[in-house]
mmCIF file of C-alpha atoms in Angstrom:
data_model
loop_
_atom_site.group_PDB
_atom_site.id
_atom_site.type_symbol
_atom_site.label_atom_id
_atom_site.label_comp_id
_atom_site.label_asym_id
_atom_site.label_seq_id
_atom_site.Cartn_x
_atom_site.Cartn_y
_atom_site.Cartn_z
ATOM 1 C CA GLU A 1 123.844 94.145 105.478
ATOM 2 C CA VAL A 2 121.988 97.326 104.610
ATOM 3 C CA GLN A 3 120.455 98.947 107.685
ATOM 4 C CA LEU A 4 118.483 102.118 108.309
ATOM 5 C CA LEU A 5 117.876 103.422 111.809
ATOM 6 C CA GLU A 6 115.476 106.300 112.390
ATOM 7 C CA SER A 7 115.311 108.491 115.465
ATOM 8 C CA GLY A 8 113.913 111.816 116.600
ATOM 9 C CA GLY A 9 110.220 111.080 116.890
ATOM 10 C CA GLY A 10 108.133 112.069 119.863
ATOM 11 C CA LEU A 11 105.250 114.168 121.140
ATOM 12 C CA VAL A 12 105.064 117.750 119.915
ATOM 13 C CA HIS A 13 102.433 120.477 120.175
ATOM 14 C CA PRO A 14 100.648 121.784 117.085
ATOM 15 C CA GLY A 15 102.800 124.441 115.439
ATOM 16 C CA GLY A 16 105.961 122.894 116.851
ATOM 17 C CA SER A 17 109.026 121.447 115.148
ATOM 18 C CA LEU A 18 110.841 118.154 115.119
ATOM 19 C CA ARG A 19 113.891 116.810 113.307
ATOM 20 C CA LEU A 20 114.038 113.180 112.281
ATOM 21 C CA SER A 21 117.303 111.397 111.500
ATOM 22 C CA CYS A 22 117.998 108.194 109.607
ATOM 23 C CA VAL A 23 121.459 106.673 109.881
ATOM 24 C CA ALA A 24 122.370 104.351 107.026
ATOM 25 C CA SER A 25 124.955 101.582 106.882
ATOM 26 C CA GLY A 26 125.983 98.721 104.640
ATOM 27 C CA PHE A 27 125.973 100.553 101.295
ATOM 28 C CA THR A 28 127.610 103.470 99.480
ATOM 29 C CA PHE A 29 125.365 106.222 100.780
ATOM 30 C CA ASP A 30 125.956 108.801 98.030
ATOM 31 C CA ASN A 31 124.930 106.375 95.294
ATOM 32 C CA TYR A 32 121.288 106.082 96.324
ATOM 33 C CA ALA A 33 118.299 108.329 96.686
ATOM 34 C CA MET A 34 116.522 108.289 100.031
ATOM 35 C CA SER A 35 112.877 108.884 100.885
ATOM 36 C CA TRP A 36 110.667 109.446 103.895
ATOM 37 C CA VAL A 37 107.298 107.680 103.942
ATOM 38 C CA ARG A 38 104.710 108.017 106.699
ATOM 39 C CA GLN A 39 101.768 106.020 107.932
ATOM 40 C CA ALA A 40 99.068 107.556 110.090
ATOM 41 C CA PRO A 41 97.530 105.235 112.707
ATOM 42 C CA GLY A 42 95.408 102.609 110.982
ATOM 43 C CA LYS A 43 95.953 104.196 107.558
ATOM 44 C CA GLY A 44 97.942 103.506 104.407
ATOM 45 C CA LEU A 45 101.349 104.621 103.234
ATOM 46 C CA GLU A 46 102.051 108.201 102.154
ATOM 47 C CA TRP A 47 105.329 109.242 100.544
ATOM 48 C CA VAL A 48 106.493 112.473 102.142
ATOM 49 C CA SER A 49 109.794 113.499 100.619
ATOM 50 C CA GLY A 50 112.815 112.287 98.678
ATOM 51 C CA ILE A 51 116.365 113.417 97.993
ATOM 52 C CA ARG A 52 118.834 112.429 95.293
ATOM 53 C CA GLY A 53 122.019 110.590 96.177
ATOM 54 C CA SER A 54 124.029 113.676 95.354
ATOM 55 C CA GLY A 55 121.724 115.710 97.572
ATOM 56 C CA GLY A 56 121.150 118.207 94.804
ATOM 57 C CA ASN A 57 117.454 117.659 94.182
ATOM 58 C CA THR A 58 114.696 117.365 96.720
ATOM 59 C CA TYR A 59 111.041 116.482 96.288
ATOM 60 C CA TYR A 60 107.977 116.820 98.506
ATOM 61 C CA ALA A 61 104.369 115.766 98.778
ATOM 62 C CA GLU A 62 102.006 118.704 98.455
ATOM 63 C CA SER A 63 100.782 118.079 101.996
ATOM 64 C CA VAL A 64 104.179 118.976 103.500
ATOM 65 C CA LYS A 65 105.643 121.379 100.948
ATOM 66 C CA GLY A 66 106.887 124.559 102.604
ATOM 67 C CA ARG A 67 106.809 122.986 106.077
ATOM 68 C CA PHE A 68 109.202 120.014 105.810
ATOM 69 C CA THR A 69 112.796 120.009 104.566
ATOM 70 C CA ILE A 70 114.786 116.921 103.634
ATOM 71 C CA SER A 71 118.579 116.932 103.643
ATOM 72 C CA ARG A 72 121.482 114.510 103.830
ATOM 73 C CA ASP A 73 124.988 114.496 105.259
ATOM 74 C CA SER A 74 127.280 112.110 103.458
ATOM 75 C CA SER A 75 129.968 112.465 106.138
ATOM 76 C CA LYS A 76 127.525 110.944 108.627
ATOM 77 C CA ASN A 77 125.609 108.655 106.242
ATOM 78 C CA THR A 78 122.471 110.308 107.537
ATOM 79 C CA VAL A 79 119.304 111.700 106.000
ATOM 80 C CA PHE A 80 117.221 114.221 107.903
ATOM 81 C CA LEU A 81 113.643 115.440 107.844
ATOM 82 C CA GLN A 82 113.112 118.833 109.446
ATOM 83 C CA MET A 83 109.430 119.218 110.224
ATOM 84 C CA ASN A 84 108.061 122.664 111.069
ATOM 85 C CA SER A 85 104.547 124.012 111.673
ATOM 86 C CA LEU A 86 103.394 120.542 112.629
ATOM 87 C CA ARG A 87 99.695 119.719 112.526
ATOM 88 C CA ALA A 88 97.595 116.977 114.077
ATOM 89 C CA GLU A 89 97.330 115.340 110.662
ATOM 90 C CA ASP A 90 101.118 114.884 110.597
ATOM 91 C CA THR A 91 100.770 112.291 113.362
ATOM 92 C CA ALA A 92 102.222 109.084 111.947
ATOM 93 C CA VAL A 93 105.020 106.576 111.974
ATOM 94 C CA TYR A 94 107.752 107.973 109.760
ATOM 95 C CA TYR A 95 109.911 105.522 107.831
ATOM 96 C CA CYS A 96 113.058 106.251 105.898
ATOM 97 C CA ALA A 97 113.735 104.073 102.892
ATOM 98 C CA LYS A 98 116.552 103.598 100.417
ATOM 99 C CA ASP A 99 115.995 103.550 96.672
ATOM 100 C CA LEU A 100 116.556 100.023 95.456
ATOM 101 C CA GLU A 101 118.807 100.799 92.513
ATOM 102 C CA ARG A 102 119.102 104.472 91.697
ATOM 103 C CA GLU A 103 120.574 107.793 92.608
ATOM 104 C CA THR A 104 117.369 109.468 91.444
ATOM 105 C CA VAL A 105 114.214 109.588 93.548
ATOM 106 C CA ALA A 106 111.821 108.105 90.977
ATOM 107 C CA GLY A 107 112.446 105.050 88.830
ATOM 108 C CA SER A 108 112.769 102.159 91.258
ATOM 109 C CA GLY A 109 111.349 100.612 94.386
ATOM 110 C CA LEU A 110 112.151 101.404 98.010
ATOM 111 C CA ASP A 111 114.218 98.825 99.830
ATOM 112 C CA PRO A 112 114.974 98.433 102.624
ATOM 113 C CA TRP A 113 112.951 100.470 105.092
ATOM 114 C CA GLY A 114 113.866 101.452 108.615
ATOM 115 C CA GLN A 115 111.823 100.365 111.619
ATOM 116 C CA GLY A 116 110.056 103.726 111.801
ATOM 117 C CA THR A 117 109.785 106.497 114.381
ATOM 118 C CA LEU A 118 106.474 107.727 115.782
ATOM 119 C CA VAL A 119 105.584 111.404 115.615
ATOM 120 C CA THR A 120 102.571 112.515 117.614
ATOM 121 C CA VAL A 121 101.242 116.051 117.215
ATOM 122 C CA SER A 122 98.837 116.874 120.017
ATOM 123 C CA SER A 123 98.127 119.546 122.572
ATOM 124 C CA ASP B 1 99.795 113.576 90.694
ATOM 125 C CA ILE B 2 99.309 109.960 89.640
ATOM 126 C CA GLN B 3 96.504 108.273 91.544
ATOM 127 C CA MET B 4 96.738 104.582 92.372
ATOM 128 C CA THR B 5 93.762 102.351 93.074
ATOM 129 C CA GLN B 6 93.678 98.738 94.247
ATOM 130 C CA SER B 7 91.037 96.026 94.303
ATOM 131 C CA PRO B 8 89.799 94.448 96.332
ATOM 132 C CA SER B 9 90.351 96.511 99.477
ATOM 133 C CA SER B 10 90.216 93.321 101.525
ATOM 134 C CA LEU B 11 89.691 89.627 101.039
ATOM 135 C CA SER B 12 89.474 86.396 102.985
ATOM 136 C CA ALA B 13 91.371 83.404 101.700
ATOM 137 C CA SER B 14 92.600 79.998 102.768
ATOM 138 C CA VAL B 15 96.082 78.526 102.867
ATOM 139 C CA GLY B 16 96.851 77.104 99.441
ATOM 140 C CA ASP B 17 94.572 79.501 97.561
ATOM 141 C CA ARG B 18 95.712 81.346 94.457
ATOM 142 C CA LEU B 19 95.320 85.068 94.972
ATOM 143 C CA THR B 20 95.295 88.005 92.583
ATOM 144 C CA ILE B 21 95.332 91.671 93.576
ATOM 145 C CA THR B 22 94.934 94.380 90.977
ATOM 146 C CA CYS B 23 96.332 97.892 90.861
ATOM 147 C CA ARG B 24 95.445 100.651 88.431
ATOM 148 C CA ALA B 25 97.224 103.928 87.739
ATOM 149 C CA SER B 26 95.424 107.100 86.663
ATOM 150 C CA GLN B 27 97.818 107.434 83.698
ATOM 151 C CA SER B 28 100.433 105.285 82.040
ATOM 152 C CA ILE B 29 103.377 104.533 84.299
ATOM 153 C CA ARG B 30 104.988 102.105 81.860
ATOM 154 C CA SER B 31 106.490 99.414 84.143
ATOM 155 C CA TYR B 32 107.346 101.668 87.070
ATOM 156 C CA LEU B 33 105.202 99.748 89.519
ATOM 157 C CA ASN B 34 106.258 98.172 92.798
ATOM 158 C CA TRP B 35 104.513 95.909 95.303
ATOM 159 C CA TYR B 36 105.036 95.845 99.078
ATOM 160 C CA GLN B 37 103.895 93.575 101.874
ATOM 161 C CA GLN B 38 103.275 94.969 105.351
ATOM 162 C CA LYS B 39 102.520 93.032 108.498
ATOM 163 C CA PRO B 40 101.082 94.700 111.619
ATOM 164 C CA GLY B 41 103.630 96.783 113.490
ATOM 165 C CA LYS B 42 106.303 96.188 110.884
ATOM 166 C CA ALA B 43 107.866 98.208 108.093
ATOM 167 C CA PRO B 44 106.802 97.482 104.524
ATOM 168 C CA LYS B 45 108.861 94.976 102.564
ATOM 169 C CA LEU B 46 109.493 95.212 98.827
ATOM 170 C CA LEU B 47 108.233 92.135 96.966
ATOM 171 C CA ILE B 48 108.156 93.082 93.291
ATOM 172 C CA TYR B 49 109.773 96.000 91.453
ATOM 173 C CA ALA B 50 109.520 97.178 87.870
ATOM 174 C CA ALA B 51 106.134 95.436 87.642
ATOM 175 C CA SER B 52 107.478 91.898 87.388
ATOM 176 C CA SER B 53 110.958 91.622 88.918
ATOM 177 C CA LEU B 54 111.107 89.542 92.084
ATOM 178 C CA GLN B 55 113.114 91.188 94.831
ATOM 179 C CA SER B 56 115.963 89.101 96.200
ATOM 180 C CA GLY B 57 114.896 86.739 98.948
ATOM 181 C CA VAL B 58 111.191 86.868 98.112
ATOM 182 C CA PRO B 59 109.564 83.457 97.534
ATOM 183 C CA SER B 60 108.791 82.542 93.951
ATOM 184 C CA ARG B 61 105.081 82.073 94.718
ATOM 185 C CA PHE B 62 104.872 85.880 94.379
ATOM 186 C CA SER B 63 104.699 87.273 90.867
ATOM 187 C CA GLY B 64 103.766 90.533 89.213
ATOM 188 C CA SER B 65 102.582 91.499 85.769
ATOM 189 C CA GLY B 66 101.245 94.407 83.770
ATOM 190 C CA SER B 67 102.312 97.631 82.149
ATOM 191 C CA GLY B 68 100.790 100.968 81.304
ATOM 192 C CA THR B 69 97.925 101.436 83.741
ATOM 193 C CA ASP B 70 96.899 97.937 84.843
ATOM 194 C CA PHE B 71 98.916 95.624 87.059
ATOM 195 C CA THR B 72 98.462 92.466 89.093
ATOM 196 C CA LEU B 73 100.160 90.788 92.023
ATOM 197 C CA THR B 74 99.627 87.036 92.201
ATOM 198 C CA ILE B 75 100.361 84.671 95.039
ATOM 199 C CA SER B 76 100.274 81.174 93.556
ATOM 200 C CA SER B 77 99.674 79.260 96.790
ATOM 201 C CA LEU B 78 98.914 81.305 99.880
ATOM 202 C CA GLN B 79 100.999 80.475 102.934
ATOM 203 C CA PRO B 80 100.258 81.347 106.580
ATOM 204 C CA GLU B 81 102.965 84.014 106.592
ATOM 205 C CA ASP B 82 101.378 85.778 103.597
ATOM 206 C CA PHE B 83 98.442 87.156 105.574
ATOM 207 C CA ALA B 84 99.238 90.854 105.500
ATOM 208 C CA THR B 85 98.394 94.101 103.719
ATOM 209 C CA TYR B 86 99.716 94.636 100.202
ATOM 210 C CA TYR B 87 100.393 98.012 98.615
ATOM 211 C CA CYS B 88 101.236 98.990 95.064
ATOM 212 C CA GLN B 89 103.346 102.096 94.418
ATOM 213 C CA GLN B 90 104.261 103.989 91.277
ATOM 214 C CA SER B 91 107.829 105.174 90.808
ATOM 215 C CA TYR B 92 107.275 106.783 87.397
ATOM 216 C CA SER B 93 107.306 110.317 88.730
ATOM 217 C CA THR B 94 107.290 112.361 91.899
ATOM 218 C CA PRO B 95 105.356 112.589 94.074
ATOM 219 C CA LEU B 96 105.646 108.856 94.490
ATOM 220 C CA THR B 97 102.195 107.499 95.282
ATOM 221 C CA PHE B 98 100.838 104.344 96.873
ATOM 222 C CA GLY B 99 97.604 102.487 96.424
ATOM 223 C CA PRO B 100 95.253 102.305 99.426
ATOM 224 C CA GLY B 101 96.222 98.724 100.220
ATOM 225 C CA THR B 102 94.632 95.267 100.108
ATOM 226 C CA LYS B 103 94.269 93.421 103.390
ATOM 227 C CA VAL B 104 94.496 89.652 103.068
ATOM 228 C CA GLU B 105 92.861 87.838 105.963
ATOM 229 C CA ILE B 106 92.457 84.204 106.914
ATOM 230 C CA LYS B 107 89.144 82.615 105.954
#
């Protein structure tokens, strides 16, 4: 069974940093792209970042470009999201998700998703 | 960036109803369109990928159609467990983008 388990969320002050982790199991990790998607309280879904299965290419939403960094460690079957210079508007549940079929970030759906980890940016 | 719109934003329906939700892309995305269902407090679940392919384990009452810029999600006979919010998402190019969602409520 494919499983994704996020961790690392919490309360952080504006301007602070946080590192999210997503441990994957049940599939050949290097063969699939991974993405982070967030959902602010009571709002819709916003794709944040994605990384190719090989780890060579990374992609970001304009809203986080230059502040967030996605990476992956195939030895640990883990994808990370390093979040710096956090703002109140970054407050959200952050989900990691596996690409359904592909090693590339675009081209297919996202399935499955983890249970999410809550990031709250507040003073 | 490709903008996604959905209509309606919400609707009330009864068990057994046939339901159609539409999604429109700001430019052609060929068939790179996916549909998700999300229930309160839960992660989204993929229903339909590549516009019309039913994800494994998803009931056959769900179907998708369309290509280019206009797409639809149809639920042939609404069941109690289908009351949720539905999102479309384009996977044609990065940044991946989602529609604003359609909330399906019980009439």
